[in-house]
Amino acid sequence: IDHPGDVMQLNMGTGKTRVILPMLVMHWSLKNRDKIIRINFLSALLNEAYSYFHQILTASMLGIRLYTIPFCRDIKLDENSMATMRNAIDCCREEGGVVLVAPEHRLSLELNCKELFYQDRCVATDLYNFINMPQWYDILDECDELLRHNYQLIYAMGAPSLLPQGPHRWRAIQTVFLALAFD
């Protein structure tokens, strides 16, 4: 806590999610309202974590509100939806709330920003500033899984196009497989 940016890894079963995370949330939400606490959970654990944190932080004397940003590619952003999202995050900051997020939600939001640069630069710039503002205390639960390369999202953009010499490549590999099959 005294050294921002430090990285610590603790052993399994030592109370990271159930004990240490709520203490970090209480410390940072009551101490500094300039930044928002964003806890990254695996999507399989997000609902359970939300229920637990709601019971411990929201439904207690602390009254720390929980927010989620469930985002996917199908959501189309415009100026109104960006204003709504920004207002919710500003409200979260003012109240000392906590944002719980899954990696695919956060990554979809980031990739949607890149996609919007080709469609609506005004909304894209607003979204870029929203995502990249130094406003977050990021906490990663199960960081070994969250930082694994499996949690990359790839958005295809533009019209589909064939690979150069695609049909010739496919016939060549089929010929090789046929030759190997008859050996």
PDB file of C-alpha atoms in Angstrom:
ATOM      1  CA  ILE A   1       0.000   0.000   0.000  1.00  0.00           C
ATOM      2  CA  ASP A   2       2.840   2.372   0.775  1.00  0.00           C
ATOM      3  CA  HIS A   3       4.587   1.611  -2.521  1.00  0.00           C
ATOM      4  CA  PRO A   4       2.189   2.074  -5.467  1.00  0.00           C
ATOM      5  CA  GLY A   5       2.961  -0.113  -8.428  1.00  0.00           C
ATOM      6  CA  ASP A   6       4.318  -2.990  -6.364  1.00  0.00           C
ATOM      7  CA  VAL A   7       3.451  -6.464  -7.519  1.00  0.00           C
ATOM      8  CA  MET A   8       2.859  -9.266  -5.058  1.00  0.00           C
ATOM      9  CA  GLN A   9       1.906 -12.871  -5.606  1.00  0.00           C
ATOM     10  CA  LEU A  10       0.515 -14.892  -2.728  1.00  0.00           C
ATOM     11  CA  ASN A  11      -0.022 -18.618  -2.371  1.00  0.00           C
ATOM     12  CA  MET A  12      -3.328 -20.371  -2.940  1.00  0.00           C
ATOM     13  CA  GLY A  13      -5.713 -20.501  -0.013  1.00  0.00           C
ATOM     14  CA  THR A  14      -4.225 -17.569   1.881  1.00  0.00           C
ATOM     15  CA  GLY A  15      -7.337 -15.391   1.667  1.00  0.00           C
ATOM     16  CA  LYS A  16      -6.492 -13.133  -1.235  1.00  0.00           C
ATOM     17  CA  THR A  17     -10.013 -12.779  -2.623  1.00  0.00           C
ATOM     18  CA  ARG A  18     -11.995 -13.061   0.613  1.00  0.00           C
ATOM     19  CA  VAL A  19      -9.738 -11.154   3.018  1.00  0.00           C
ATOM     20  CA  ILE A  20      -7.058  -9.061   1.330  1.00  0.00           C
ATOM     21  CA  LEU A  21      -9.113  -7.656  -1.574  1.00  0.00           C
ATOM     22  CA  PRO A  22     -11.875  -6.250   0.681  1.00  0.00           C
ATOM     23  CA  MET A  23      -9.189  -4.645   2.883  1.00  0.00           C
ATOM     24  CA  LEU A  24      -7.539  -3.052  -0.169  1.00  0.00           C
ATOM     25  CA  VAL A  25     -10.912  -1.813  -1.373  1.00  0.00           C
ATOM     26  CA  MET A  26     -11.695  -0.265   2.012  1.00  0.00           C
ATOM     27  CA  HIS A  27      -8.266   1.361   2.213  1.00  0.00           C
ATOM     28  CA  TRP A  28      -8.298   2.891  -1.262  1.00  0.00           C
ATOM     29  CA  SER A  29     -11.982   3.790  -1.484  1.00  0.00           C
ATOM     30  CA  LEU A  30     -11.955   5.660   1.802  1.00  0.00           C
ATOM     31  CA  LYS A  31      -8.510   7.221   1.345  1.00  0.00           C
ATOM     32  CA  ASN A  32      -8.352   8.419  -2.243  1.00  0.00           C
ATOM     33  CA  ARG A  33     -11.336   9.320  -4.388  1.00  0.00           C
ATOM     34  CA  ASP A  34      -9.245  10.566  -7.292  1.00  0.00           C
ATOM     35  CA  LYS A  35      -8.915   7.045  -8.636  1.00  0.00           C
ATOM     36  CA  ILE A  36     -11.406   4.221  -9.035  1.00  0.00           C
ATOM     37  CA  ILE A  37     -10.688   0.705  -7.876  1.00  0.00           C
ATOM     38  CA  ARG A  38     -11.129  -1.721 -10.754  1.00  0.00           C
ATOM     39  CA  ILE A  39     -10.932  -5.386  -9.802  1.00  0.00           C
ATOM     40  CA  ASN A  40     -10.387  -7.775 -12.689  1.00  0.00           C
ATOM     41  CA  PHE A  41     -11.911 -11.225 -12.166  1.00  0.00           C
ATOM     42  CA  LEU A  42     -12.075 -14.245 -14.408  1.00  0.00           C
ATOM     43  CA  SER A  43     -15.498 -14.276 -16.054  1.00  0.00           C
ATOM     44  CA  ALA A  44     -16.318 -17.594 -14.346  1.00  0.00           C
ATOM     45  CA  LEU A  45     -15.724 -15.944 -10.948  1.00  0.00           C
ATOM     46  CA  LEU A  46     -17.277 -12.536 -11.625  1.00  0.00           C
ATOM     47  CA  ASN A  47     -20.818 -13.295 -10.406  1.00  0.00           C
ATOM     48  CA  GLU A  48     -19.588 -15.065  -7.280  1.00  0.00           C
ATOM     49  CA  ALA A  49     -17.194 -12.214  -6.533  1.00  0.00           C
ATOM     50  CA  TYR A  50     -19.947  -9.660  -7.070  1.00  0.00           C
ATOM     51  CA  SER A  51     -22.232 -11.496  -4.622  1.00  0.00           C
ATOM     52  CA  TYR A  52     -19.491 -11.803  -2.009  1.00  0.00           C
ATOM     53  CA  PHE A  53     -18.324  -8.188  -2.312  1.00  0.00           C
ATOM     54  CA  HIS A  54     -21.922  -6.984  -2.241  1.00  0.00           C
ATOM     55  CA  GLN A  55     -22.471  -8.837   1.017  1.00  0.00           C
ATOM     56  CA  ILE A  56     -19.219  -7.639   2.602  1.00  0.00           C
ATOM     57  CA  LEU A  57     -18.869  -4.101   1.237  1.00  0.00           C
ATOM     58  CA  THR A  58     -22.263  -2.860   0.075  1.00  0.00           C
ATOM     59  CA  ALA A  59     -24.725  -4.501   2.470  1.00  0.00           C
ATOM     60  CA  SER A  60     -22.567  -3.657   5.478  1.00  0.00           C
ATOM     61  CA  MET A  61     -21.985  -0.410   7.335  1.00  0.00           C
ATOM     62  CA  LEU A  62     -19.403   0.544   4.729  1.00  0.00           C
ATOM     63  CA  GLY A  63     -21.935   1.009   1.943  1.00  0.00           C
ATOM     64  CA  ILE A  64     -19.295   0.828  -0.802  1.00  0.00           C
ATOM     65  CA  ARG A  65     -21.189   0.568  -4.098  1.00  0.00           C
ATOM     66  CA  LEU A  66     -20.256  -1.946  -6.741  1.00  0.00           C
ATOM     67  CA  TYR A  67     -20.363  -1.267 -10.467  1.00  0.00           C
ATOM     68  CA  THR A  68     -19.839  -3.510 -13.452  1.00  0.00           C
ATOM     69  CA  ILE A  69     -19.095  -2.683 -17.060  1.00  0.00           C
ATOM     70  CA  PRO A  70     -20.463  -5.660 -18.986  1.00  0.00           C
ATOM     71  CA  PHE A  71     -19.370  -4.787 -22.493  1.00  0.00           C
ATOM     72  CA  CYS A  72     -19.299  -6.791 -25.715  1.00  0.00           C
ATOM     73  CA  ARG A  73     -18.734  -6.063 -29.371  1.00  0.00           C
ATOM     74  CA  ASP A  74     -22.461  -5.972 -30.160  1.00  0.00           C
ATOM     75  CA  ILE A  75     -22.933  -2.791 -28.121  1.00  0.00           C
ATOM     76  CA  LYS A  76     -22.848   0.215 -30.403  1.00  0.00           C
ATOM     77  CA  LEU A  77     -21.441   3.313 -28.767  1.00  0.00           C
ATOM     78  CA  ASP A  78     -22.600   6.799 -29.600  1.00  0.00           C
ATOM     79  CA  GLU A  79     -22.301  10.140 -27.821  1.00  0.00           C
ATOM     80  CA  ASN A  80     -25.291   9.418 -25.543  1.00  0.00           C
ATOM     81  CA  SER A  81     -24.059   6.002 -24.424  1.00  0.00           C
ATOM     82  CA  MET A  82     -20.563   7.415 -23.841  1.00  0.00           C
ATOM     83  CA  ALA A  83     -22.054  10.179 -21.693  1.00  0.00           C
ATOM     84  CA  THR A  84     -24.024   7.592 -19.715  1.00  0.00           C
ATOM     85  CA  MET A  85     -20.924   5.465 -19.184  1.00  0.00           C
ATOM     86  CA  ARG A  86     -18.830   8.474 -18.189  1.00  0.00           C
ATOM     87  CA  ASN A  87     -21.526   9.644 -15.733  1.00  0.00           C
ATOM     88  CA  ALA A  88     -21.655   6.197 -14.118  1.00  0.00           C
ATOM     89  CA  ILE A  89     -17.864   6.155 -13.684  1.00  0.00           C
ATOM     90  CA  ASP A  90     -17.849   9.732 -12.339  1.00  0.00           C
ATOM     91  CA  CYS A  91     -20.562   8.721  -9.864  1.00  0.00           C
ATOM     92  CA  CYS A  92     -18.487   5.681  -8.902  1.00  0.00           C
ATOM     93  CA  ARG A  93     -15.460   7.913  -8.273  1.00  0.00           C
ATOM     94  CA  GLU A  94     -17.411  10.438  -6.197  1.00  0.00           C
ATOM     95  CA  GLU A  95     -18.975   7.706  -4.053  1.00  0.00           C
ATOM     96  CA  GLY A  96     -15.747   5.758  -3.614  1.00  0.00           C
ATOM     97  CA  GLY A  97     -17.246   2.798  -5.471  1.00  0.00           C
ATOM     98  CA  VAL A  98     -15.595  -0.239  -6.990  1.00  0.00           C
ATOM     99  CA  VAL A  99     -15.777  -1.515 -10.565  1.00  0.00           C
ATOM    100  CA  LEU A 100     -15.761  -5.282 -11.067  1.00  0.00           C
ATOM    101  CA  VAL A 101     -14.830  -6.356 -14.570  1.00  0.00           C
ATOM    102  CA  ALA A 102     -14.032  -9.494 -16.560  1.00  0.00           C
ATOM    103  CA  PRO A 103     -11.130  -9.434 -19.022  1.00  0.00           C
ATOM    104  CA  GLU A 104     -13.329  -9.869 -22.084  1.00  0.00           C
ATOM    105  CA  HIS A 105     -15.440  -6.857 -21.056  1.00  0.00           C
ATOM    106  CA  ARG A 106     -12.400  -4.627 -20.630  1.00  0.00           C
ATOM    107  CA  LEU A 107     -10.744  -5.893 -23.807  1.00  0.00           C
ATOM    108  CA  SER A 108     -13.957  -5.534 -25.835  1.00  0.00           C
ATOM    109  CA  LEU A 109     -14.184  -1.917 -24.732  1.00  0.00           C
ATOM    110  CA  GLU A 110     -10.578  -1.292 -25.787  1.00  0.00           C
ATOM    111  CA  LEU A 111     -10.998  -3.017 -29.147  1.00  0.00           C
ATOM    112  CA  ASN A 112     -14.276  -1.200 -29.758  1.00  0.00           C
ATOM    113  CA  CYS A 113     -12.327   2.029 -29.340  1.00  0.00           C
ATOM    114  CA  LYS A 114      -9.909   1.005 -32.097  1.00  0.00           C
ATOM    115  CA  GLU A 115     -12.809  -0.002 -34.317  1.00  0.00           C
ATOM    116  CA  LEU A 116     -14.564   3.337 -33.767  1.00  0.00           C
ATOM    117  CA  PHE A 117     -11.547   5.283 -35.058  1.00  0.00           C
ATOM    118  CA  TYR A 118     -12.638   4.175 -38.545  1.00  0.00           C
ATOM    119  CA  GLN A 119     -16.306   5.116 -38.023  1.00  0.00           C
ATOM    120  CA  ASP A 120     -16.765   7.972 -35.556  1.00  0.00           C
ATOM    121  CA  ARG A 121     -13.608   9.773 -34.497  1.00  0.00           C
ATOM    122  CA  CYS A 122     -15.409  11.978 -31.962  1.00  0.00           C
ATOM    123  CA  VAL A 123     -16.828   9.036 -29.986  1.00  0.00           C
ATOM    124  CA  ALA A 124     -13.573   7.103 -30.442  1.00  0.00           C
ATOM    125  CA  THR A 125     -11.518   9.947 -29.006  1.00  0.00           C
ATOM    126  CA  ASP A 126     -13.893  10.263 -26.060  1.00  0.00           C
ATOM    127  CA  LEU A 127     -13.733   6.497 -25.458  1.00  0.00           C
ATOM    128  CA  TYR A 128      -9.930   6.486 -25.777  1.00  0.00           C
ATOM    129  CA  ASN A 129      -9.631   9.242 -23.185  1.00  0.00           C
ATOM    130  CA  PHE A 130     -12.078   7.389 -20.939  1.00  0.00           C
ATOM    131  CA  ILE A 131     -10.119   4.116 -21.138  1.00  0.00           C
ATOM    132  CA  ASN A 132      -6.627   5.565 -20.865  1.00  0.00           C
ATOM    133  CA  MET A 133      -7.127   8.148 -18.151  1.00  0.00           C
ATOM    134  CA  PRO A 134      -4.916   7.371 -15.161  1.00  0.00           C
ATOM    135  CA  GLN A 135      -8.036   6.966 -13.063  1.00  0.00           C
ATOM    136  CA  TRP A 136      -7.820   3.294 -12.106  1.00  0.00           C
ATOM    137  CA  TYR A 137      -6.287   1.266  -9.310  1.00  0.00           C
ATOM    138  CA  ASP A 138      -6.165  -2.067 -11.114  1.00  0.00           C
ATOM    139  CA  ILE A 139      -6.280  -5.197  -8.998  1.00  0.00           C
ATOM    140  CA  LEU A 140      -5.976  -8.552 -10.744  1.00  0.00           C
ATOM    141  CA  ASP A 141      -7.494 -11.555  -9.009  1.00  0.00           C
ATOM    142  CA  GLU A 142      -5.947 -14.770 -10.327  1.00  0.00           C
ATOM    143  CA  CYS A 143      -3.382 -12.736 -12.264  1.00  0.00           C
ATOM    144  CA  ASP A 144      -1.625 -15.822 -13.620  1.00  0.00           C
ATOM    145  CA  GLU A 145      -4.802 -16.681 -15.527  1.00  0.00           C
ATOM    146  CA  LEU A 146      -5.821 -13.114 -16.376  1.00  0.00           C
ATOM    147  CA  LEU A 147      -2.452 -12.324 -17.938  1.00  0.00           C
ATOM    148  CA  ARG A 148      -2.336 -15.543 -19.928  1.00  0.00           C
ATOM    149  CA  HIS A 149      -2.321 -15.098 -23.682  1.00  0.00           C
ATOM    150  CA  ASN A 150      -5.683 -16.911 -23.924  1.00  0.00           C
ATOM    151  CA  TYR A 151      -7.370 -13.695 -22.801  1.00  0.00           C
ATOM    152  CA  GLN A 152      -6.714 -11.829 -26.014  1.00  0.00           C
ATOM    153  CA  LEU A 153      -9.604 -10.731 -28.151  1.00  0.00           C
ATOM    154  CA  ILE A 154      -9.288 -10.279 -31.876  1.00  0.00           C
ATOM    155  CA  TYR A 155     -11.805  -8.215 -33.811  1.00  0.00           C
ATOM    156  CA  ALA A 156     -11.896  -8.687 -37.556  1.00  0.00           C
ATOM    157  CA  MET A 157     -12.528  -5.398 -39.333  1.00  0.00           C
ATOM    158  CA  GLY A 158     -13.303  -4.466 -42.908  1.00  0.00           C
ATOM    159  CA  ALA A 159     -14.522  -6.580 -45.767  1.00  0.00           C
ATOM    160  CA  PRO A 160     -13.259 -10.152 -45.986  1.00  0.00           C
ATOM    161  CA  SER A 161     -10.618 -10.790 -48.616  1.00  0.00           C
ATOM    162  CA  LEU A 162      -8.976 -13.933 -49.931  1.00  0.00           C
ATOM    163  CA  LEU A 163      -5.418 -14.879 -49.119  1.00  0.00           C
ATOM    164  CA  PRO A 164      -2.962 -14.244 -51.953  1.00  0.00           C
ATOM    165  CA  GLN A 165      -2.763 -17.397 -54.067  1.00  0.00           C
ATOM    166  CA  GLY A 166      -5.166 -19.068 -51.625  1.00  0.00           C
ATOM    167  CA  PRO A 167      -6.634 -21.746 -53.936  1.00  0.00           C
ATOM    168  CA  HIS A 168      -3.118 -22.771 -55.069  1.00  0.00           C
ATOM    169  CA  ARG A 169      -1.949 -23.066 -51.453  1.00  0.00           C
ATOM    170  CA  TRP A 170      -4.940 -25.208 -50.520  1.00  0.00           C
ATOM    171  CA  ARG A 171      -4.464 -27.552 -53.472  1.00  0.00           C
ATOM    172  CA  ALA A 172      -0.746 -27.875 -52.675  1.00  0.00           C
ATOM    173  CA  ILE A 173      -1.363 -28.928 -49.073  1.00  0.00           C
ATOM    174  CA  GLN A 174      -4.146 -31.312 -50.167  1.00  0.00           C
ATOM    175  CA  THR A 175      -1.690 -32.913 -52.586  1.00  0.00           C
ATOM    176  CA  VAL A 176       0.858 -33.351 -49.805  1.00  0.00           C
ATOM    177  CA  PHE A 177      -1.773 -34.934 -47.524  1.00  0.00           C
ATOM    178  CA  LEU A 178      -2.908 -37.255 -50.308  1.00  0.00           C
ATOM    179  CA  ALA A 179       0.690 -38.314 -50.982  1.00  0.00           C
ATOM    180  CA  LEU A 180       1.235 -39.017 -47.272  1.00  0.00           C
ATOM    181  CA  ALA A 181      -2.037 -40.968 -47.053  1.00  0.00           C
ATOM    182  CA  PHE A 182      -1.042 -43.343 -49.883  1.00  0.00           C
ATOM    183  CA  ASP A 183       2.455 -44.090 -48.493  1.00  0.00           C
TER     184      ASP A 183
END
